JSON list of C-alpha atoms in Angstrom, two decimals:
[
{"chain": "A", "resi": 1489, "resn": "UNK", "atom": "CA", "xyz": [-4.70, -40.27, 32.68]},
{"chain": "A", "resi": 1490, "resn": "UNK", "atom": "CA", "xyz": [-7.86, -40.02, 34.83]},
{"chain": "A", "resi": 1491, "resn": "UNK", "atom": "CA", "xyz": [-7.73, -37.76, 37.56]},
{"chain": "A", "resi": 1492, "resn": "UNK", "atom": "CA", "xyz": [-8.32, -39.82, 40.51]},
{"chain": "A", "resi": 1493, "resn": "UNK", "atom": "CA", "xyz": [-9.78, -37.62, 42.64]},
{"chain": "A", "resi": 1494, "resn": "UNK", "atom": "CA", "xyz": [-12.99, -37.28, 40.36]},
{"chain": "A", "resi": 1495, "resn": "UNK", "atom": "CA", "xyz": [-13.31, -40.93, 42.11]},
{"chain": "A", "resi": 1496, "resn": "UNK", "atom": "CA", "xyz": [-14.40, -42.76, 45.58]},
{"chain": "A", "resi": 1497, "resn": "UNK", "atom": "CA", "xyz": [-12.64, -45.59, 45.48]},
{"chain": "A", "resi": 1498, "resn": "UNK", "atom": "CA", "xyz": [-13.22, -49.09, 47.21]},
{"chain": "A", "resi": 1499, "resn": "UNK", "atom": "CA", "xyz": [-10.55, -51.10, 48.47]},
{"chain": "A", "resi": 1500, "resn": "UNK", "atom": "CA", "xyz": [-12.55, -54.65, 48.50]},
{"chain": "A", "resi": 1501, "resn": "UNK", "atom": "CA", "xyz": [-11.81, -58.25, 49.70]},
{"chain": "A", "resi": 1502, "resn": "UNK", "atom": "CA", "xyz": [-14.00, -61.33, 48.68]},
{"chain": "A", "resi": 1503, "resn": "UNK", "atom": "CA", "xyz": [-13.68, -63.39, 51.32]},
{"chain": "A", "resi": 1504, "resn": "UNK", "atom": "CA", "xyz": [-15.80, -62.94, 54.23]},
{"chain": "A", "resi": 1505, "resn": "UNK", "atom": "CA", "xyz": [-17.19, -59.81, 52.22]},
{"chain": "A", "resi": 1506, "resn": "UNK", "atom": "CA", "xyz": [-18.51, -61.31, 49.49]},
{"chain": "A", "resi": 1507, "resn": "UNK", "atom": "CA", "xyz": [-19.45, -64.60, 50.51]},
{"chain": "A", "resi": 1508, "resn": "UNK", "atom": "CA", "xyz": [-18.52, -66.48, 53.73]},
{"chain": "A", "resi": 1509, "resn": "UNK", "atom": "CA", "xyz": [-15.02, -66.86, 54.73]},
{"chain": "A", "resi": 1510, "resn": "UNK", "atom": "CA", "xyz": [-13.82, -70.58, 54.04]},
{"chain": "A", "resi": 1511, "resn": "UNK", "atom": "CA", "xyz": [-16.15, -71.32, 51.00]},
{"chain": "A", "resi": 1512, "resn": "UNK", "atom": "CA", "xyz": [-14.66, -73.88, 48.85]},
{"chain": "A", "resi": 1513, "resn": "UNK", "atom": "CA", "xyz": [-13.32, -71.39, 46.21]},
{"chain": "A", "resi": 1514, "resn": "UNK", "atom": "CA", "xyz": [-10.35, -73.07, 43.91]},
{"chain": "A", "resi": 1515, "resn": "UNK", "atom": "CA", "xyz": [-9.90, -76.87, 43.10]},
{"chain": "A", "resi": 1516, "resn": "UNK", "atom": "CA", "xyz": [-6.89, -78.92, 43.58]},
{"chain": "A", "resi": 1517, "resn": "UNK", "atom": "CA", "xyz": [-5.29, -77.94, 39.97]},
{"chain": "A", "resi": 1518, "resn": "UNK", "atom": "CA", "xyz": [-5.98, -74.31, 41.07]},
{"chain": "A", "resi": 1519, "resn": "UNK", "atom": "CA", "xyz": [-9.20, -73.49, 39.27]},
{"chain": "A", "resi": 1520, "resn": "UNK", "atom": "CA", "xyz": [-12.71, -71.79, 41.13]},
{"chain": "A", "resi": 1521, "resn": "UNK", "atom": "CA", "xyz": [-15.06, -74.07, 42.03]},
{"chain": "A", "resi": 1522, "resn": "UNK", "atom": "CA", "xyz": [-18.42, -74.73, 40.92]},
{"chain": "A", "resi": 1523, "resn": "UNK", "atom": "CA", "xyz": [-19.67, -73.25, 43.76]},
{"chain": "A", "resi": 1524, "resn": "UNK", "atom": "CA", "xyz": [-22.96, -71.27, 44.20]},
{"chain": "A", "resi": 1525, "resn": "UNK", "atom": "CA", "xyz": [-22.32, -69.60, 47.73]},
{"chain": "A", "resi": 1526, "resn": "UNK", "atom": "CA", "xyz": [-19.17, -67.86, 46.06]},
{"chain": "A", "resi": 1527, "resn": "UNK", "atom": "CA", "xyz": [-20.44, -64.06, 45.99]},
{"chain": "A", "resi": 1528, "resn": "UNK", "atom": "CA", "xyz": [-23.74, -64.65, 47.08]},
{"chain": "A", "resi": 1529, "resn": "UNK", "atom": "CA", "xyz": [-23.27, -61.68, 49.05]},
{"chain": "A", "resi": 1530, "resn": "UNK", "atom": "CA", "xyz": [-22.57, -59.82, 45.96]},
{"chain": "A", "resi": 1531, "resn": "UNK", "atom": "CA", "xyz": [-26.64, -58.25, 45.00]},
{"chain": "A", "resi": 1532, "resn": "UNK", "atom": "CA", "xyz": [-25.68, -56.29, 48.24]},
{"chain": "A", "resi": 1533, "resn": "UNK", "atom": "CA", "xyz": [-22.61, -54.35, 47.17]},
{"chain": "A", "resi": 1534, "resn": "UNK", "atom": "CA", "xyz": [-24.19, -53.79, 43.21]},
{"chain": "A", "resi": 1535, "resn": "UNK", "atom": "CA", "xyz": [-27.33, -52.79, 45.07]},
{"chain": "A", "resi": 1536, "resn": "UNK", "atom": "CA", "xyz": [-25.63, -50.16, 46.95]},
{"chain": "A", "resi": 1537, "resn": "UNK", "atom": "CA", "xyz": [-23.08, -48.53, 44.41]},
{"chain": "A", "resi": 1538, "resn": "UNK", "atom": "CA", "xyz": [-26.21, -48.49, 42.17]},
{"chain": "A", "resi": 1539, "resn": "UNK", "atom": "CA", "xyz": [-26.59, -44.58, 42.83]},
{"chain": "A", "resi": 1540, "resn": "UNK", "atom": "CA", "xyz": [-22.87, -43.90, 42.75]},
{"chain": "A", "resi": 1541, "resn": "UNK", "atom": "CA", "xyz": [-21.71, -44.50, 39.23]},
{"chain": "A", "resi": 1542, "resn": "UNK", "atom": "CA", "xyz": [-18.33, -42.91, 40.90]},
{"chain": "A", "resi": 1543, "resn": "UNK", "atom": "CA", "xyz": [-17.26, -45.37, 43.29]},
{"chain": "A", "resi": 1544, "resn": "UNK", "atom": "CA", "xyz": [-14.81, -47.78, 41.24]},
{"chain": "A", "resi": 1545, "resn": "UNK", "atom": "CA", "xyz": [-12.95, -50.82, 42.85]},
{"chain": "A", "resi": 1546, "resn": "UNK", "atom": "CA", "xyz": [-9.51, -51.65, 43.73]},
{"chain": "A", "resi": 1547, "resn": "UNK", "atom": "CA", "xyz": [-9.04, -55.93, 44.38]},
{"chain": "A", "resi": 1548, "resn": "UNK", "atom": "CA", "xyz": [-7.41, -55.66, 47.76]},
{"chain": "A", "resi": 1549, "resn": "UNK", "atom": "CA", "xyz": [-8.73, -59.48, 48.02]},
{"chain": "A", "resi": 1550, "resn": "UNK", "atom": "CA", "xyz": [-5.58, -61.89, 47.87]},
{"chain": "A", "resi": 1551, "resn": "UNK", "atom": "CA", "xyz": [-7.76, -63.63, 45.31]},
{"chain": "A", "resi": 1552, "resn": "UNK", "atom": "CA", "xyz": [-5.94, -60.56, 43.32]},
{"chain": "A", "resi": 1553, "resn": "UNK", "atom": "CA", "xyz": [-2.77, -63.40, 43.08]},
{"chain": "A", "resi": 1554, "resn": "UNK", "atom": "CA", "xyz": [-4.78, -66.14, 41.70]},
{"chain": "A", "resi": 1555, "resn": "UNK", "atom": "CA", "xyz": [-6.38, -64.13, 38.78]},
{"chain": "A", "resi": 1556, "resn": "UNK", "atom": "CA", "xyz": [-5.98, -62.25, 36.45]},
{"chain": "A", "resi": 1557, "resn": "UNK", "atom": "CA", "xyz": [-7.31, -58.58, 35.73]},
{"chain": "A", "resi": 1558, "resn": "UNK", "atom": "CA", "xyz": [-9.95, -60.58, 33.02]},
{"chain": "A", "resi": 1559, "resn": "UNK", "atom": "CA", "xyz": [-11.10, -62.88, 35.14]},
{"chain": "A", "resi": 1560, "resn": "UNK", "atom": "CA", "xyz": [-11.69, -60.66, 38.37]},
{"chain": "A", "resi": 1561, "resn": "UNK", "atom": "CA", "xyz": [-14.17, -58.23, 36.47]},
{"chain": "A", "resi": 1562, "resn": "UNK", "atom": "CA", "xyz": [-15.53, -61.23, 35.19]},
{"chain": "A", "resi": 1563, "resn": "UNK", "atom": "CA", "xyz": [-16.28, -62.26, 38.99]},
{"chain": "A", "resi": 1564, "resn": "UNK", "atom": "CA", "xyz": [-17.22, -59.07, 40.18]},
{"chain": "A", "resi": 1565, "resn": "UNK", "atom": "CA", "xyz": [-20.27, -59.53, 37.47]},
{"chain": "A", "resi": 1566, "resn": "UNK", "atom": "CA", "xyz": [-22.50, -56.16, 37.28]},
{"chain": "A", "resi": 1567, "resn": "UNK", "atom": "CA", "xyz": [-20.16, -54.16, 38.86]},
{"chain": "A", "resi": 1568, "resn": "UNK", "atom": "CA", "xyz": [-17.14, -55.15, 37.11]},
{"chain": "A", "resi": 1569, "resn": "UNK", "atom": "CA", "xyz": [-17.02, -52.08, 34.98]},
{"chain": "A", "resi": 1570, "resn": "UNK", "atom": "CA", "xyz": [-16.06, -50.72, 38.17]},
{"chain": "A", "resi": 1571, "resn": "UNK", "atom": "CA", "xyz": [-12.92, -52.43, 38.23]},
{"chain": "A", "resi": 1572, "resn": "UNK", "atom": "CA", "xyz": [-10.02, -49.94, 38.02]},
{"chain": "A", "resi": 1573, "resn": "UNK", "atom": "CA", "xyz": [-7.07, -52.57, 39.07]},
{"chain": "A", "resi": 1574, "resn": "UNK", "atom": "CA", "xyz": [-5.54, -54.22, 42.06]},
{"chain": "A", "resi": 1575, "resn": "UNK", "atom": "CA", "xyz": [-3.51, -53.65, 45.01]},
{"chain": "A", "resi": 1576, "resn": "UNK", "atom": "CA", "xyz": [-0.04, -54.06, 43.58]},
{"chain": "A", "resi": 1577, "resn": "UNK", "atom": "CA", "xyz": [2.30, -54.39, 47.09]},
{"chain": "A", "resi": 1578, "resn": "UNK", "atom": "CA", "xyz": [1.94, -57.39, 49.15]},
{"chain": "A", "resi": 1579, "resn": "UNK", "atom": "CA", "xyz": [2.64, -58.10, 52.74]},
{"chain": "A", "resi": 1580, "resn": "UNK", "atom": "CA", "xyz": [0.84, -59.24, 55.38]},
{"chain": "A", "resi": 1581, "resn": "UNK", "atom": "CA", "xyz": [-0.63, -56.09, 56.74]},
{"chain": "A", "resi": 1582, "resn": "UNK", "atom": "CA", "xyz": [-3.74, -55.56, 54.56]},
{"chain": "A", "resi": 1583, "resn": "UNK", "atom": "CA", "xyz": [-4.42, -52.28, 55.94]},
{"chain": "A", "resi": 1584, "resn": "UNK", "atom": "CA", "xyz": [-0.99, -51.21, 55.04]},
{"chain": "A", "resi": 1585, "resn": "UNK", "atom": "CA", "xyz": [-1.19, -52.10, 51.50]},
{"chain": "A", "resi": 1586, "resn": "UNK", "atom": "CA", "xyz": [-4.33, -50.21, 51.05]},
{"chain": "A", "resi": 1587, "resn": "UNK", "atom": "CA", "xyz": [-2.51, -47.19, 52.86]},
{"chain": "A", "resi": 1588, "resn": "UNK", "atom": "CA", "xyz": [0.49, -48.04, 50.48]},
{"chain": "A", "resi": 1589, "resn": "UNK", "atom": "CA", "xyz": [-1.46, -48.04, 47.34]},
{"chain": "A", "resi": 1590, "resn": "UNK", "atom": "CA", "xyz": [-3.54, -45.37, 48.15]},
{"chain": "A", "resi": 1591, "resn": "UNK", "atom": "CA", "xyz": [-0.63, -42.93, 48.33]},
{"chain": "A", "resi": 1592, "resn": "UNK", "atom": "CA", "xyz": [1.19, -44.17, 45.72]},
{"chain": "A", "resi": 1593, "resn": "UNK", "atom": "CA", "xyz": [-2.22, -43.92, 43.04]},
{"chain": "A", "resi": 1594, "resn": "UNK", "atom": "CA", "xyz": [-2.34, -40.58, 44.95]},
{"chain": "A", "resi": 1595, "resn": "UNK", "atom": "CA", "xyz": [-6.33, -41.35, 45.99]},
{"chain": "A", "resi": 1596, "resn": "UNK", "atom": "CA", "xyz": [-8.00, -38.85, 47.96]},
{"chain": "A", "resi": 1597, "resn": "UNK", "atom": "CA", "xyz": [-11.42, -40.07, 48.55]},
{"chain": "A", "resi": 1598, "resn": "UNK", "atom": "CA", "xyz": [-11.37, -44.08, 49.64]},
{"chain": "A", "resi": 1599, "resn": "UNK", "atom": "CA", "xyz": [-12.90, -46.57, 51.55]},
{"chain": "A", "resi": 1600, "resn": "UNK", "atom": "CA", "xyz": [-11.99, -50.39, 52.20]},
{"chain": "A", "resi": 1601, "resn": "UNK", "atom": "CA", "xyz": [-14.58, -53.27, 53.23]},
{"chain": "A", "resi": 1602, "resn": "UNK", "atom": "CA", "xyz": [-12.33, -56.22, 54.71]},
{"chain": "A", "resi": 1603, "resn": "UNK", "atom": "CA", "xyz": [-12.42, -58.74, 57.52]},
{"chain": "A", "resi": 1604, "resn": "UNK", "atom": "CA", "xyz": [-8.59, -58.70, 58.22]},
{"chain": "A", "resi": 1605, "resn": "UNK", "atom": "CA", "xyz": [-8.08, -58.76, 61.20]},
{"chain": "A", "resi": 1606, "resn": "UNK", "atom": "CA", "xyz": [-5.14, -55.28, 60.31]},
{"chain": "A", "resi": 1607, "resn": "UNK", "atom": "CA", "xyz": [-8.46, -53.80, 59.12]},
{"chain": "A", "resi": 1608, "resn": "UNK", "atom": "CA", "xyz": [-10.79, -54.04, 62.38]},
{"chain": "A", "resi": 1609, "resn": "UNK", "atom": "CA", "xyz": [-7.61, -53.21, 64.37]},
{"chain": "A", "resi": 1610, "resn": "UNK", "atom": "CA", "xyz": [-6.99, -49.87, 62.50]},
{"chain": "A", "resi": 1611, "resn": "UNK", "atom": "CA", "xyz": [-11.03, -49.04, 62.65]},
{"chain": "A", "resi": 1612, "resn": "UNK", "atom": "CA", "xyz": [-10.57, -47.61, 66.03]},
{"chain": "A", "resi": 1613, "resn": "UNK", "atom": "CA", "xyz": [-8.69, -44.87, 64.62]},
{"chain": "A", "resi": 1614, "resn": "UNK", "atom": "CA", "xyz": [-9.63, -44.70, 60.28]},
{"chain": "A", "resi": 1615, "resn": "UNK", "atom": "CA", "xyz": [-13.15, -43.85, 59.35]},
{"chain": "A", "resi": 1616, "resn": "UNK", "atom": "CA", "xyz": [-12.32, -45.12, 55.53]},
{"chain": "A", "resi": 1617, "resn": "UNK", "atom": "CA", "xyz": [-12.54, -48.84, 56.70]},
{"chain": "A", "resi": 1618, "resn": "UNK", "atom": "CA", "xyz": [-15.92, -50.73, 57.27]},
{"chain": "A", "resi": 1619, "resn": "UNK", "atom": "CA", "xyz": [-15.22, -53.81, 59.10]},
{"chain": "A", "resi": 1620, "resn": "UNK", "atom": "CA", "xyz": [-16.47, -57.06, 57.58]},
{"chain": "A", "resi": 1621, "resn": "UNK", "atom": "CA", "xyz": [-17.62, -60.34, 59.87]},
{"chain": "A", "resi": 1622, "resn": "UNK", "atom": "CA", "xyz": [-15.92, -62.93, 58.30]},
{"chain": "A", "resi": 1623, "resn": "UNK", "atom": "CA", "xyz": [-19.40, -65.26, 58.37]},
{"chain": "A", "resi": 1624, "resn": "UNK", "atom": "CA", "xyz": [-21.66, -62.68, 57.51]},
{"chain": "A", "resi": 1625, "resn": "UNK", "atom": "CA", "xyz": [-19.67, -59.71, 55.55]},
{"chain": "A", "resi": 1626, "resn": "UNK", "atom": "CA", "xyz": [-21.59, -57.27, 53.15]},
{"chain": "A", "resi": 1627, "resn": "UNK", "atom": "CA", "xyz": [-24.76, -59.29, 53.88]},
{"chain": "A", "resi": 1628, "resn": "UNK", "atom": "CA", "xyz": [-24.79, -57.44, 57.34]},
{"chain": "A", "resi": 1629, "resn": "UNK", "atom": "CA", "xyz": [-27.15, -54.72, 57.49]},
{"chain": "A", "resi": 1630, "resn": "UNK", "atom": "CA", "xyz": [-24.70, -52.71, 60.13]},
{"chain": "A", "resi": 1631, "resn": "UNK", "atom": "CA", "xyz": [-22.29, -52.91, 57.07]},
{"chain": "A", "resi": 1632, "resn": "UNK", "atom": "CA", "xyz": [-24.65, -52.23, 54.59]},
{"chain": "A", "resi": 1633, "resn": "UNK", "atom": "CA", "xyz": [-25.57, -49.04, 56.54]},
{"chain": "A", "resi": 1634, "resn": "UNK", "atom": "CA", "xyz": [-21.98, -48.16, 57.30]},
{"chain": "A", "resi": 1635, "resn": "UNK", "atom": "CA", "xyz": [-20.86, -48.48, 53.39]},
{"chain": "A", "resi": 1636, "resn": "UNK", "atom": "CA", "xyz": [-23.77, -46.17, 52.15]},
{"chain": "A", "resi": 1637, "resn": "UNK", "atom": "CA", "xyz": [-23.20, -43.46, 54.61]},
{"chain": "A", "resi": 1638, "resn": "UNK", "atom": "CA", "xyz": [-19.64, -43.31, 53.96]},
{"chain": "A", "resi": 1639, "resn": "UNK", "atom": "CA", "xyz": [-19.75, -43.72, 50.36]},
{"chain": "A", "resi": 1640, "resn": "UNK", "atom": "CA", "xyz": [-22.68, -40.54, 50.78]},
{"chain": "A", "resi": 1641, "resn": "UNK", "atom": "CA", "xyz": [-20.27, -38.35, 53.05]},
{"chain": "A", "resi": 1642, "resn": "UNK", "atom": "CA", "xyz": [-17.30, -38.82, 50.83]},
{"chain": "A", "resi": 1643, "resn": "UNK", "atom": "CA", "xyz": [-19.43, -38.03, 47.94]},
{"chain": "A", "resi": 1644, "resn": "UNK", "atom": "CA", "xyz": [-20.50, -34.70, 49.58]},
{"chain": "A", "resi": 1645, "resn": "UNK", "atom": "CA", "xyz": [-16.77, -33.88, 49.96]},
{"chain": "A", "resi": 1646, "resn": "UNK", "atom": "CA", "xyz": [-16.12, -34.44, 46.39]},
{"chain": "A", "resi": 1647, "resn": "UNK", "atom": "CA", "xyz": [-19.10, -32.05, 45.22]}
]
Protein backbone atom coordinates (compact mmCIF):
# COMPACT_ATOMS: atom_id res chain seq x y z
CA UNK A 1 0.00 0.00 0.00
CA UNK A 2 1.22 3.54 -0.78
CA UNK A 3 2.07 5.56 2.00
CA UNK A 4 -0.14 8.45 1.79
CA UNK A 5 1.70 10.89 3.25
CA UNK A 6 4.40 10.82 0.37
CA UNK A 7 1.16 12.68 -1.24
CA UNK A 8 -0.77 16.26 -1.38
CA UNK A 9 -3.90 15.35 -2.07
CA UNK A 10 -6.88 17.32 -3.76
CA UNK A 11 -10.28 16.96 -2.73
CA UNK A 12 -12.00 18.35 -6.15
CA UNK A 13 -15.60 19.14 -7.33
CA UNK A 14 -16.52 19.75 -11.08
CA UNK A 15 -19.14 21.86 -10.88
CA UNK A 16 -18.56 25.43 -10.53
CA UNK A 17 -14.73 24.37 -10.43
CA UNK A 18 -14.34 22.98 -13.49
CA UNK A 19 -16.75 24.56 -15.62
CA UNK A 20 -19.72 26.78 -14.65
CA UNK A 21 -22.20 25.63 -12.22
CA UNK A 22 -25.56 24.63 -14.10
CA UNK A 23 -23.95 23.50 -17.46
CA UNK A 24 -26.08 21.05 -19.15
CA UNK A 25 -24.02 17.97 -18.04
CA UNK A 26 -26.22 14.50 -18.33
CA UNK A 27 -29.18 13.82 -20.78
CA UNK A 28 -32.56 12.64 -19.94
CA UNK A 29 -31.52 8.70 -20.07
CA UNK A 30 -28.64 9.77 -17.74
CA UNK A 31 -25.72 10.08 -20.11
CA UNK A 32 -23.08 13.49 -20.36
CA UNK A 33 -23.89 15.71 -22.80
CA UNK A 34 -22.27 16.75 -25.83
CA UNK A 35 -21.32 19.69 -24.33
CA UNK A 36 -18.14 21.80 -24.96
CA UNK A 37 -18.27 24.22 -21.83
CA UNK A 38 -18.07 20.96 -19.60
CA UNK A 39 -14.38 21.38 -18.07
CA UNK A 40 -13.42 24.19 -19.97
CA UNK A 41 -11.96 25.35 -16.91
CA UNK A 42 -9.90 22.30 -16.81
CA UNK A 43 -6.19 23.73 -18.84
CA UNK A 44 -6.18 25.72 -15.48
CA UNK A 45 -5.97 22.97 -12.88
CA UNK A 46 -3.45 20.58 -15.42
CA UNK A 47 -1.56 23.83 -15.87
CA UNK A 48 -0.99 24.24 -12.29
CA UNK A 49 -0.28 20.60 -10.91
CA UNK A 50 2.12 20.54 -13.92
CA UNK A 51 5.18 21.05 -11.43
CA UNK A 52 3.75 18.83 -8.73
CA UNK A 53 3.75 15.31 -10.07
CA UNK A 54 2.67 14.66 -6.17
CA UNK A 55 -0.57 16.17 -5.88
CA UNK A 56 -3.14 13.25 -6.81
CA UNK A 57 -7.03 13.70 -6.75
CA UNK A 58 -9.79 12.52 -4.69
CA UNK A 59 -13.61 13.06 -6.74
CA UNK A 60 -15.32 14.88 -3.92
CA UNK A 61 -17.70 16.09 -6.97
CA UNK A 62 -21.23 14.32 -6.57
CA UNK A 63 -20.63 13.58 -10.23
CA UNK A 64 -18.57 10.71 -8.16
CA UNK A 65 -22.43 8.89 -8.04
CA UNK A 66 -23.07 9.08 -11.65
CA UNK A 67 -19.73 7.47 -12.81
CA UNK A 68 -17.74 5.22 -12.52
CA UNK A 69 -13.92 5.15 -11.44
CA UNK A 70 -13.23 4.55 -15.63
CA UNK A 71 -15.08 7.09 -16.74
CA UNK A 72 -14.03 9.94 -14.19
CA UNK A 73 -10.20 9.64 -15.15
CA UNK A 74 -11.43 9.55 -18.46
CA UNK A 75 -13.02 13.16 -17.74
CA UNK A 76 -10.39 14.46 -15.79
CA UNK A 77 -8.27 14.01 -19.27
CA UNK A 78 -4.37 14.91 -18.68
CA UNK A 79 -4.54 14.75 -15.23
CA UNK A 80 -6.40 11.65 -14.79
CA UNK A 81 -3.38 9.64 -13.86
CA UNK A 82 -3.83 11.63 -10.88
CA UNK A 83 -6.87 10.00 -9.95
CA UNK A 84 -6.40 8.03 -6.71
CA UNK A 85 -10.37 7.36 -5.98
CA UNK A 86 -13.42 9.05 -4.61
CA UNK A 87 -14.97 10.28 -1.57
CA UNK A 88 -16.71 7.16 -0.35
CA UNK A 89 -19.32 8.73 2.60
CA UNK A 90 -22.12 10.81 1.52
CA UNK A 91 -24.17 13.40 3.24
CA UNK A 92 -24.92 16.66 2.68
CA UNK A 93 -22.08 18.41 4.36
CA UNK A 94 -19.33 18.36 1.70
CA UNK A 95 -16.81 19.67 3.96
CA UNK A 96 -17.53 16.92 6.32
CA UNK A 97 -17.02 14.18 3.96
CA UNK A 98 -13.71 15.48 2.94
CA UNK A 99 -12.88 15.74 6.80
CA UNK A 100 -14.41 12.14 7.01
CA UNK A 101 -12.39 10.67 4.29
CA UNK A 102 -9.43 12.35 5.02
CA UNK A 103 -9.13 10.69 8.43
CA UNK A 104 -10.27 7.58 7.55
CA UNK A 105 -7.41 7.32 4.29
CA UNK A 106 -5.32 8.74 7.18
CA UNK A 107 -4.12 11.91 4.72
CA UNK A 108 -1.86 14.32 6.16
CA UNK A 109 -1.18 16.83 3.57
CA UNK A 110 -4.69 17.94 1.65
CA UNK A 111 -6.42 20.53 0.08
CA UNK A 112 -10.11 20.79 -1.40
CA UNK A 113 -11.30 23.30 -4.28
CA UNK A 114 -15.29 23.41 -3.99
CA UNK A 115 -18.09 25.93 -4.26
CA UNK A 116 -20.33 24.32 -1.50
CA UNK A 117 -21.58 26.48 0.21
CA UNK A 118 -20.14 23.85 3.76
CA UNK A 119 -16.84 24.67 2.03
CA UNK A 120 -16.79 28.69 2.00
CA UNK A 121 -18.46 28.46 5.45
CA UNK A 122 -15.59 26.36 7.00
CA UNK A 123 -12.82 28.73 5.05
CA UNK A 124 -12.99 31.15 7.85
CA UNK A 125 -11.41 28.74 10.04
CA UNK A 126 -9.43 25.72 7.46
CA UNK A 127 -6.58 26.90 5.35
CA UNK A 128 -6.83 23.38 3.24
CA UNK A 129 -9.99 24.70 1.38
CA UNK A 130 -9.85 27.21 -1.62
CA UNK A 131 -13.21 28.50 -2.20
CA UNK A 132 -14.62 28.18 -5.72
CA UNK A 133 -17.29 30.92 -7.35
CA UNK A 134 -19.75 28.83 -8.64
CA UNK A 135 -19.73 31.01 -12.21
CA UNK A 136 -16.23 31.43 -12.45
CA UNK A 137 -14.35 28.50 -10.32
CA UNK A 138 -10.66 27.47 -11.17
CA UNK A 139 -10.78 30.00 -14.04
CA UNK A 140 -10.39 32.73 -11.25
CA UNK A 141 -7.04 34.03 -10.98
CA UNK A 142 -7.59 34.68 -6.94
CA UNK A 143 -8.08 30.81 -7.03
CA UNK A 144 -5.52 30.08 -9.28
CA UNK A 145 -3.13 31.99 -6.96
CA UNK A 146 -4.60 30.52 -3.80
CA UNK A 147 -4.23 26.69 -5.18
CA UNK A 148 -0.47 27.19 -6.17
CA UNK A 149 0.58 28.71 -2.96
CA UNK A 150 -1.00 26.14 -0.96
CA UNK A 151 -0.14 23.28 -3.01
CA UNK A 152 3.79 25.09 -2.68
CA UNK A 153 3.52 25.44 1.27
CA UNK A 154 2.24 21.96 1.76
CA UNK A 155 4.90 20.75 -0.47
CA UNK A 156 7.58 22.49 1.70
CA UNK A 157 6.11 20.63 4.72
CA UNK A 158 6.43 17.37 3.06
CA UNK A 159 10.27 17.96 2.11
Amino acid sequence: MMDNNSFIFLYLDFDGVLHADGEPAIDENGRLCQNPNLFGWLKHLEEILEDYPEVRIIVSSDWRRLFDDETLIKLLGNIGWRFYGVVECIISDRYAEILQDATTRKIKYWLALDDHKTIKAATATDDKLIFCLPGKGISALEQQQELRQKIKLLYKKMK
